[in-house]
């Protein structure tokens, strides 16, 4: 158990809909990362937050957004969903000190299926 | 940009035999390298990392990795494979961002199949 909690584990929805994925980081971790894992794209970095502020953006679509709340949990919002958004979405956390090469601890993921 | 390559989509090995999963890297500056394992329908689990120091890094579940600067490689190894080692293995490299924070850039993954 990594200590990172993601909900829901599975989600099935229709095209055009909006969903919210939730992540609670490990106790004490200030950084949260979101990754997307799909068969054709592999593991793609989406976005990172540190102590409530966005710190890095990767290959995140404009239809997607995220935020980190004062209690450090994070939400990833996916809107106007398309079939190609079907994937496993991972949240990871780390202590997140700038420059510190620490490992990331991953949650079990949220599997999104868009029909 | 920092990147890693995993040249093999799949590695097959018999139980009890040594295993190697290959990874090469391309970085500017000092490489900070990681190995993760993903079991079916699970998240990624950290195995080991190389930051500095000894070129042979020991990690979880009997795995180790050898850092080779001249060959820009960071291969994952285990002396004796178990059927339960069958999983998807990812190599990753730290990418230090201009904000001073980091992200990990992952390879495409290598599926390891250990046969009884």
PDB file of C-alpha atoms in Angstrom:
ATOM      1  CA  UNK A   1       0.000   0.000   0.000  1.00  0.00           C
ATOM      2  CA  UNK A   2       1.605   3.247  -1.207  1.00  0.00           C
ATOM      3  CA  UNK A   3      -0.536   5.470   0.982  1.00  0.00           C
ATOM      4  CA  UNK A   4      -1.946   7.304  -2.037  1.00  0.00           C
ATOM      5  CA  UNK A   5      -5.713   6.931  -2.368  1.00  0.00           C
ATOM      6  CA  UNK A   6      -7.620   7.394  -5.604  1.00  0.00           C
ATOM      7  CA  UNK A   7     -11.358   7.345  -6.186  1.00  0.00           C
ATOM      8  CA  UNK A   8     -13.265   6.082  -8.028  1.00  0.00           C
ATOM      9  CA  UNK A   9     -11.428   2.929  -9.086  1.00  0.00           C
ATOM     10  CA  UNK A  10     -13.632   2.454 -12.124  1.00  0.00           C
ATOM     11  CA  UNK A  11     -15.810   4.873 -14.028  1.00  0.00           C
ATOM     12  CA  UNK A  12     -17.928   4.326 -17.127  1.00  0.00           C
ATOM     13  CA  UNK A  13     -19.473   7.306 -18.821  1.00  0.00           C
ATOM     14  CA  UNK A  14     -20.633   8.582 -22.203  1.00  0.00           C
ATOM     15  CA  UNK A  15     -19.019  10.894 -24.700  1.00  0.00           C
ATOM     16  CA  UNK A  16     -19.549  14.544 -23.955  1.00  0.00           C
ATOM     17  CA  UNK A  17     -19.836  14.014 -20.222  1.00  0.00           C
ATOM     18  CA  UNK A  18     -17.682  15.384 -17.397  1.00  0.00           C
ATOM     19  CA  UNK A  19     -16.042  13.419 -14.600  1.00  0.00           C
ATOM     20  CA  UNK A  20     -13.948  14.219 -11.558  1.00  0.00           C
ATOM     21  CA  UNK A  21     -11.172  11.991 -10.261  1.00  0.00           C
ATOM     22  CA  UNK A  22      -9.972  12.411  -6.710  1.00  0.00           C
ATOM     23  CA  UNK A  23      -6.605  11.792  -5.095  1.00  0.00           C
ATOM     24  CA  UNK A  24      -5.393  11.907  -1.512  1.00  0.00           C
ATOM     25  CA  UNK A  25      -1.594  11.961  -1.272  1.00  0.00           C
ATOM     26  CA  UNK A  26       0.546  10.201   1.286  1.00  0.00           C
ATOM     27  CA  UNK A  27       0.595  11.831   4.670  1.00  0.00           C
ATOM     28  CA  UNK A  28       3.212  14.573   4.624  1.00  0.00           C
ATOM     29  CA  UNK A  29       3.602  14.719   0.854  1.00  0.00           C
ATOM     30  CA  UNK A  30       3.064  18.167  -0.605  1.00  0.00           C
ATOM     31  CA  UNK A  31       3.409  17.341  -4.297  1.00  0.00           C
ATOM     32  CA  UNK A  32       0.753  15.653  -6.377  1.00  0.00           C
ATOM     33  CA  UNK A  33       1.240  14.465  -9.929  1.00  0.00           C
ATOM     34  CA  UNK A  34      -1.308  13.228 -12.440  1.00  0.00           C
ATOM     35  CA  UNK A  35      -0.393  10.740 -15.152  1.00  0.00           C
ATOM     36  CA  UNK A  36      -2.441   9.137 -17.914  1.00  0.00           C
ATOM     37  CA  UNK A  37      -1.719   5.572 -18.999  1.00  0.00           C
ATOM     38  CA  UNK A  38      -3.108   4.374 -22.288  1.00  0.00           C
ATOM     39  CA  UNK A  39      -2.141   1.505 -24.553  1.00  0.00           C
ATOM     40  CA  UNK A  40      -0.943   3.700 -27.412  1.00  0.00           C
ATOM     41  CA  UNK A  41       0.601   6.587 -25.443  1.00  0.00           C
ATOM     42  CA  UNK A  42       2.154   4.828 -22.466  1.00  0.00           C
ATOM     43  CA  UNK A  43       2.538   6.833 -19.255  1.00  0.00           C
ATOM     44  CA  UNK A  44       2.069  10.519 -19.957  1.00  0.00           C
ATOM     45  CA  UNK A  45       2.645  13.260 -17.421  1.00  0.00           C
ATOM     46  CA  UNK A  46      -0.328  15.593 -17.180  1.00  0.00           C
ATOM     47  CA  UNK A  47       0.202  18.092 -14.382  1.00  0.00           C
ATOM     48  CA  UNK A  48       1.871  18.678 -11.021  1.00  0.00           C
ATOM     49  CA  UNK A  49       0.827  20.639  -7.951  1.00  0.00           C
ATOM     50  CA  UNK A  50       2.881  21.573  -4.938  1.00  0.00           C
ATOM     51  CA  UNK A  51       1.198  22.800  -1.782  1.00  0.00           C
ATOM     52  CA  UNK A  52      -1.807  24.048  -3.681  1.00  0.00           C
ATOM     53  CA  UNK A  53      -0.031  25.684  -6.598  1.00  0.00           C
ATOM     54  CA  UNK A  54       0.426  24.393 -10.124  1.00  0.00           C
ATOM     55  CA  UNK A  55       4.112  23.789 -10.768  1.00  0.00           C
ATOM     56  CA  UNK A  56       4.327  21.949 -14.055  1.00  0.00           C
ATOM     57  CA  UNK A  57       2.161  21.143 -17.000  1.00  0.00           C
ATOM     58  CA  UNK A  58       2.675  18.288 -19.383  1.00  0.00           C
ATOM     59  CA  UNK A  59       0.520  16.866 -22.131  1.00  0.00           C
ATOM     60  CA  UNK A  60      -2.752  17.938 -20.579  1.00  0.00           C
ATOM     61  CA  UNK A  61      -5.636  18.771 -22.874  1.00  0.00           C
ATOM     62  CA  UNK A  62      -7.508  22.047 -22.486  1.00  0.00           C
ATOM     63  CA  UNK A  63     -10.624  19.996 -21.695  1.00  0.00           C
ATOM     64  CA  UNK A  64      -8.843  18.725 -18.595  1.00  0.00           C
ATOM     65  CA  UNK A  65      -8.135  20.709 -15.466  1.00  0.00           C
ATOM     66  CA  UNK A  66      -6.915  20.009 -11.980  1.00  0.00           C
ATOM     67  CA  UNK A  67      -6.511  21.622  -8.621  1.00  0.00           C
ATOM     68  CA  UNK A  68      -5.007  20.906  -5.232  1.00  0.00           C
ATOM     69  CA  UNK A  69      -6.965  21.937  -2.182  1.00  0.00           C
ATOM     70  CA  UNK A  70      -5.718  23.292   1.180  1.00  0.00           C
ATOM     71  CA  UNK A  71      -5.943  19.805   2.704  1.00  0.00           C
ATOM     72  CA  UNK A  72      -3.606  18.711  -0.149  1.00  0.00           C
ATOM     73  CA  UNK A  73      -6.019  16.381  -1.872  1.00  0.00           C
ATOM     74  CA  UNK A  74      -6.276  16.891  -5.600  1.00  0.00           C
ATOM     75  CA  UNK A  75      -8.962  16.553  -8.230  1.00  0.00           C
ATOM     76  CA  UNK A  76      -8.609  16.011 -11.955  1.00  0.00           C
ATOM     77  CA  UNK A  77     -11.582  17.211 -13.967  1.00  0.00           C
ATOM     78  CA  UNK A  78     -12.148  15.777 -17.425  1.00  0.00           C
ATOM     79  CA  UNK A  79     -14.841  17.387 -19.570  1.00  0.00           C
ATOM     80  CA  UNK A  80     -16.374  16.951 -23.030  1.00  0.00           C
ATOM     81  CA  UNK A  81     -15.141  13.403 -22.884  1.00  0.00           C
ATOM     82  CA  UNK A  82     -14.147  11.584 -26.048  1.00  0.00           C
ATOM     83  CA  UNK A  83     -13.617   7.903 -26.717  1.00  0.00           C
ATOM     84  CA  UNK A  84      -9.872   8.489 -26.786  1.00  0.00           C
ATOM     85  CA  UNK A  85      -9.918   9.693 -23.186  1.00  0.00           C
ATOM     86  CA  UNK A  86     -10.493   6.136 -22.035  1.00  0.00           C
ATOM     87  CA  UNK A  87      -7.412   5.321 -19.982  1.00  0.00           C
ATOM     88  CA  UNK A  88      -6.023   4.640 -16.551  1.00  0.00           C
ATOM     89  CA  UNK A  89      -5.401   7.854 -14.648  1.00  0.00           C
ATOM     90  CA  UNK A  90      -2.796   7.732 -11.927  1.00  0.00           C
ATOM     91  CA  UNK A  91      -2.116  10.100  -9.118  1.00  0.00           C
ATOM     92  CA  UNK A  92       1.296  10.091  -7.462  1.00  0.00           C
ATOM     93  CA  UNK A  93       2.732  12.025  -4.590  1.00  0.00           C
ATOM     94  CA  UNK A  94       6.138  12.918  -3.249  1.00  0.00           C
ATOM     95  CA  UNK A  95       7.610  15.113  -0.599  1.00  0.00           C
ATOM     96  CA  UNK A  96       8.250  17.435  -3.493  1.00  0.00           C
ATOM     97  CA  UNK A  97      11.140  19.488  -2.239  1.00  0.00           C
ATOM     98  CA  UNK A  98      12.552  21.478  -5.096  1.00  0.00           C
ATOM     99  CA  UNK A  99      15.560  19.750  -6.555  1.00  0.00           C
ATOM    100  CA  UNK A 100      15.297  16.678  -4.337  1.00  0.00           C
ATOM    101  CA  UNK A 101      15.378  13.551  -6.539  1.00  0.00           C
ATOM    102  CA  UNK A 102      12.817  11.595  -4.641  1.00  0.00           C
ATOM    103  CA  UNK A 103      10.706   8.786  -5.925  1.00  0.00           C
ATOM    104  CA  UNK A 104       7.014   9.132  -6.632  1.00  0.00           C
ATOM    105  CA  UNK A 105       4.437   6.994  -4.844  1.00  0.00           C
ATOM    106  CA  UNK A 106       1.524   5.978  -7.027  1.00  0.00           C
ATOM    107  CA  UNK A 107      -2.091   5.274  -6.274  1.00  0.00           C
ATOM    108  CA  UNK A 108      -3.961   2.308  -7.725  1.00  0.00           C
ATOM    109  CA  UNK A 109      -5.419   4.433 -10.497  1.00  0.00           C
ATOM    110  CA  UNK A 110      -8.865   5.334 -11.792  1.00  0.00           C
ATOM    111  CA  UNK A 111      -9.901   3.435 -14.875  1.00  0.00           C
ATOM    112  CA  UNK A 112     -12.072   5.609 -17.107  1.00  0.00           C
ATOM    113  CA  UNK A 113     -14.109   4.076 -19.894  1.00  0.00           C
ATOM    114  CA  UNK A 114     -15.877   6.428 -22.281  1.00  0.00           C
ATOM    115  CA  UNK A 115     -18.611   4.813 -24.375  1.00  0.00           C
TER     116      UNK A 115
ATOM    117  CA  UNK B   1      14.696  16.775 -22.873  1.00  0.00           C
ATOM    118  CA  UNK B   2      15.380  13.863 -20.594  1.00  0.00           C
ATOM    119  CA  UNK B   3      14.285  10.484 -21.893  1.00  0.00           C
ATOM    120  CA  UNK B   4      14.654   6.764 -21.389  1.00  0.00           C
ATOM    121  CA  UNK B   5      14.240   3.939 -23.848  1.00  0.00           C
ATOM    122  CA  UNK B   6      13.240   0.379 -23.194  1.00  0.00           C
ATOM    123  CA  UNK B   7      14.157  -1.516 -26.345  1.00  0.00           C
ATOM    124  CA  UNK B   8      12.249  -4.701 -25.545  1.00  0.00           C
ATOM    125  CA  UNK B   9       8.469  -4.884 -25.407  1.00  0.00           C
ATOM    126  CA  UNK B  10       8.657  -8.281 -23.756  1.00  0.00           C
ATOM    127  CA  UNK B  11      11.238 -10.444 -22.031  1.00  0.00           C
ATOM    128  CA  UNK B  12      10.687 -14.149 -21.484  1.00  0.00           C
ATOM    129  CA  UNK B  13      12.673 -16.100 -18.932  1.00  0.00           C
ATOM    130  CA  UNK B  14      12.339 -19.434 -17.167  1.00  0.00           C
ATOM    131  CA  UNK B  15      11.885 -19.521 -13.420  1.00  0.00           C
ATOM    132  CA  UNK B  16      15.212 -19.796 -11.639  1.00  0.00           C
ATOM    133  CA  UNK B  17      17.160 -18.190 -14.471  1.00  0.00           C
ATOM    134  CA  UNK B  18      18.693 -14.723 -14.247  1.00  0.00           C
ATOM    135  CA  UNK B  19      16.727 -11.900 -15.818  1.00  0.00           C
ATOM    136  CA  UNK B  20      17.685  -8.573 -17.346  1.00  0.00           C
ATOM    137  CA  UNK B  21      15.338  -5.795 -18.418  1.00  0.00           C
ATOM    138  CA  UNK B  22      17.106  -3.151 -20.445  1.00  0.00           C
ATOM    139  CA  UNK B  23      16.955   0.616 -20.199  1.00  0.00           C
ATOM    140  CA  UNK B  24      19.056   3.317 -21.818  1.00  0.00           C
ATOM    141  CA  UNK B  25      18.876   6.991 -20.997  1.00  0.00           C
ATOM    142  CA  UNK B  26      19.477  10.348 -22.597  1.00  0.00           C
ATOM    143  CA  UNK B  27      19.974  13.251 -20.210  1.00  0.00           C
ATOM    144  CA  UNK B  28      21.727  16.531 -19.821  1.00  0.00           C
ATOM    145  CA  UNK B  29      23.508  16.678 -16.532  1.00  0.00           C
ATOM    146  CA  UNK B  30      23.550  13.973 -13.905  1.00  0.00           C
ATOM    147  CA  UNK B  31      21.007  11.214 -14.435  1.00  0.00           C
ATOM    148  CA  UNK B  32      18.595  10.309 -11.684  1.00  0.00           C
ATOM    149  CA  UNK B  33      17.101   6.978 -12.696  1.00  0.00           C
ATOM    150  CA  UNK B  34      14.301   4.822 -11.351  1.00  0.00           C
ATOM    151  CA  UNK B  35      12.664   1.442 -11.878  1.00  0.00           C
ATOM    152  CA  UNK B  36       9.010   0.768 -11.200  1.00  0.00           C
ATOM    153  CA  UNK B  37       6.902  -2.380 -11.497  1.00  0.00           C
ATOM    154  CA  UNK B  38       3.208  -2.585 -12.350  1.00  0.00           C
ATOM    155  CA  UNK B  39       1.188  -5.703 -11.622  1.00  0.00           C
ATOM    156  CA  UNK B  40      -2.147  -6.201 -13.444  1.00  0.00           C
ATOM    157  CA  UNK B  41      -4.787  -3.689 -12.427  1.00  0.00           C
ATOM    158  CA  UNK B  42      -2.451  -2.096  -9.898  1.00  0.00           C
ATOM    159  CA  UNK B  43      -0.508   1.119  -9.572  1.00  0.00           C
ATOM    160  CA  UNK B  44       3.208   1.496 -10.124  1.00  0.00           C
ATOM    161  CA  UNK B  45       5.427   0.328  -7.291  1.00  0.00           C
ATOM    162  CA  UNK B  46       8.865   1.789  -6.726  1.00  0.00           C
ATOM    163  CA  UNK B  47      11.702  -0.763  -6.992  1.00  0.00           C
ATOM    164  CA  UNK B  48      14.924   1.207  -6.825  1.00  0.00           C
ATOM    165  CA  UNK B  49      16.696   4.394  -7.824  1.00  0.00           C
ATOM    166  CA  UNK B  50      20.145   5.610  -8.791  1.00  0.00           C
ATOM    167  CA  UNK B  51      21.148   9.059  -7.643  1.00  0.00           C
ATOM    168  CA  UNK B  52      24.880   8.841  -7.140  1.00  0.00           C
ATOM    169  CA  UNK B  53      27.469   6.508  -5.686  1.00  0.00           C
ATOM    170  CA  UNK B  54      27.792   2.795  -6.367  1.00  0.00           C
ATOM    171  CA  UNK B  55      26.935   1.732  -9.880  1.00  0.00           C
ATOM    172  CA  UNK B  56      25.110  -1.331  -8.552  1.00  0.00           C
ATOM    173  CA  UNK B  57      21.892  -0.376  -6.826  1.00  0.00           C
ATOM    174  CA  UNK B  58      19.923  -2.861  -4.768  1.00  0.00           C
ATOM    175  CA  UNK B  59      16.181  -2.601  -4.467  1.00  0.00           C
ATOM    176  CA  UNK B  60      13.015  -4.365  -3.437  1.00  0.00           C
ATOM    177  CA  UNK B  61      12.109  -8.033  -4.043  1.00  0.00           C
ATOM    178  CA  UNK B  62      15.712  -9.023  -4.831  1.00  0.00           C
ATOM    179  CA  UNK B  63      16.046  -6.719  -7.816  1.00  0.00           C
ATOM    180  CA  UNK B  64      19.133  -4.698  -8.570  1.00  0.00           C
ATOM    181  CA  UNK B  65      20.174  -2.367 -11.345  1.00  0.00           C
ATOM    182  CA  UNK B  66      23.518  -1.549 -12.858  1.00  0.00           C
ATOM    183  CA  UNK B  67      24.286   2.019 -13.845  1.00  0.00           C
ATOM    184  CA  UNK B  68      26.739   2.282 -16.734  1.00  0.00           C
ATOM    185  CA  UNK B  69      27.713   5.806 -17.646  1.00  0.00           C
ATOM    186  CA  UNK B  70      29.749   4.934 -20.728  1.00  0.00           C
ATOM    187  CA  UNK B  71      26.882   2.948 -22.214  1.00  0.00           C
ATOM    188  CA  UNK B  72      24.197   5.285 -20.824  1.00  0.00           C
ATOM    189  CA  UNK B  73      22.350   2.271 -19.511  1.00  0.00           C
ATOM    190  CA  UNK B  74      20.499   1.324 -16.343  1.00  0.00           C
ATOM    191  CA  UNK B  75      19.528  -2.318 -16.727  1.00  0.00           C
ATOM    192  CA  UNK B  76      17.352  -4.069 -14.160  1.00  0.00           C
ATOM    193  CA  UNK B  77      18.539  -7.477 -13.032  1.00  0.00           C
ATOM    194  CA  UNK B  78      17.653 -10.350 -10.764  1.00  0.00           C
ATOM    195  CA  UNK B  79      19.815 -13.435 -10.227  1.00  0.00           C
ATOM    196  CA  UNK B  80      16.922 -15.911 -10.081  1.00  0.00           C
ATOM    197  CA  UNK B  81      13.505 -15.116 -11.556  1.00  0.00           C
ATOM    198  CA  UNK B  82      10.225 -16.078  -9.929  1.00  0.00           C
ATOM    199  CA  UNK B  83       6.894 -16.639 -11.658  1.00  0.00           C
ATOM    200  CA  UNK B  84       5.530 -13.911  -9.402  1.00  0.00           C
ATOM    201  CA  UNK B  85       7.965 -11.425 -10.992  1.00  0.00           C
ATOM    202  CA  UNK B  86       5.818 -11.480 -14.131  1.00  0.00           C
ATOM    203  CA  UNK B  87       4.649  -7.896 -14.551  1.00  0.00           C
ATOM    204  CA  UNK B  88       5.190  -4.684 -16.508  1.00  0.00           C
ATOM    205  CA  UNK B  89       8.442  -2.871 -15.701  1.00  0.00           C
ATOM    206  CA  UNK B  90       9.072   0.809 -16.287  1.00  0.00           C
ATOM    207  CA  UNK B  91      12.335   2.684 -16.336  1.00  0.00           C
ATOM    208  CA  UNK B  92      12.125   6.406 -15.548  1.00  0.00           C
ATOM    209  CA  UNK B  93      14.366   9.449 -15.429  1.00  0.00           C
ATOM    210  CA  UNK B  94      13.994  12.599 -13.422  1.00  0.00           C
ATOM    211  CA  UNK B  95      13.329  15.734 -15.441  1.00  0.00           C
ATOM    212  CA  UNK B  96      14.202  18.805 -13.409  1.00  0.00           C
ATOM    213  CA  UNK B  97      11.833  21.569 -14.445  1.00  0.00           C
ATOM    214  CA  UNK B  98      12.607  25.254 -14.712  1.00  0.00           C
ATOM    215  CA  UNK B  99      10.453  25.753 -11.634  1.00  0.00           C
ATOM    216  CA  UNK B 100      13.004  23.755  -9.675  1.00  0.00           C
ATOM    217  CA  UNK B 101      10.564  20.902  -9.224  1.00  0.00           C
ATOM    218  CA  UNK B 102      10.788  17.504 -10.795  1.00  0.00           C
ATOM    219  CA  UNK B 103       8.708  15.089 -12.759  1.00  0.00           C
ATOM    220  CA  UNK B 104       9.479  11.560 -13.874  1.00  0.00           C
ATOM    221  CA  UNK B 105       9.617  10.666 -17.543  1.00  0.00           C
ATOM    222  CA  UNK B 106       8.813   7.011 -18.128  1.00  0.00           C
ATOM    223  CA  UNK B 107       9.860   4.550 -20.769  1.00  0.00           C
ATOM    224  CA  UNK B 108       7.335   2.556 -22.733  1.00  0.00           C
ATOM    225  CA  UNK B 109       7.536  -0.413 -20.405  1.00  0.00           C
ATOM    226  CA  UNK B 110       8.750  -3.990 -20.766  1.00  0.00           C
ATOM    227  CA  UNK B 111       6.524  -6.934 -20.037  1.00  0.00           C
ATOM    228  CA  UNK B 112       8.355  -9.666 -18.167  1.00  0.00           C
ATOM    229  CA  UNK B 113       6.983 -13.185 -18.423  1.00  0.00           C
ATOM    230  CA  UNK B 114       8.516 -15.824 -16.181  1.00  0.00           C
ATOM    231  CA  UNK B 115       7.531 -19.352 -17.081  1.00  0.00           C
ATOM    232  CA  UNK B 116       7.415 -22.179 -14.519  1.00  0.00           C
TER     233      UNK B 116
END
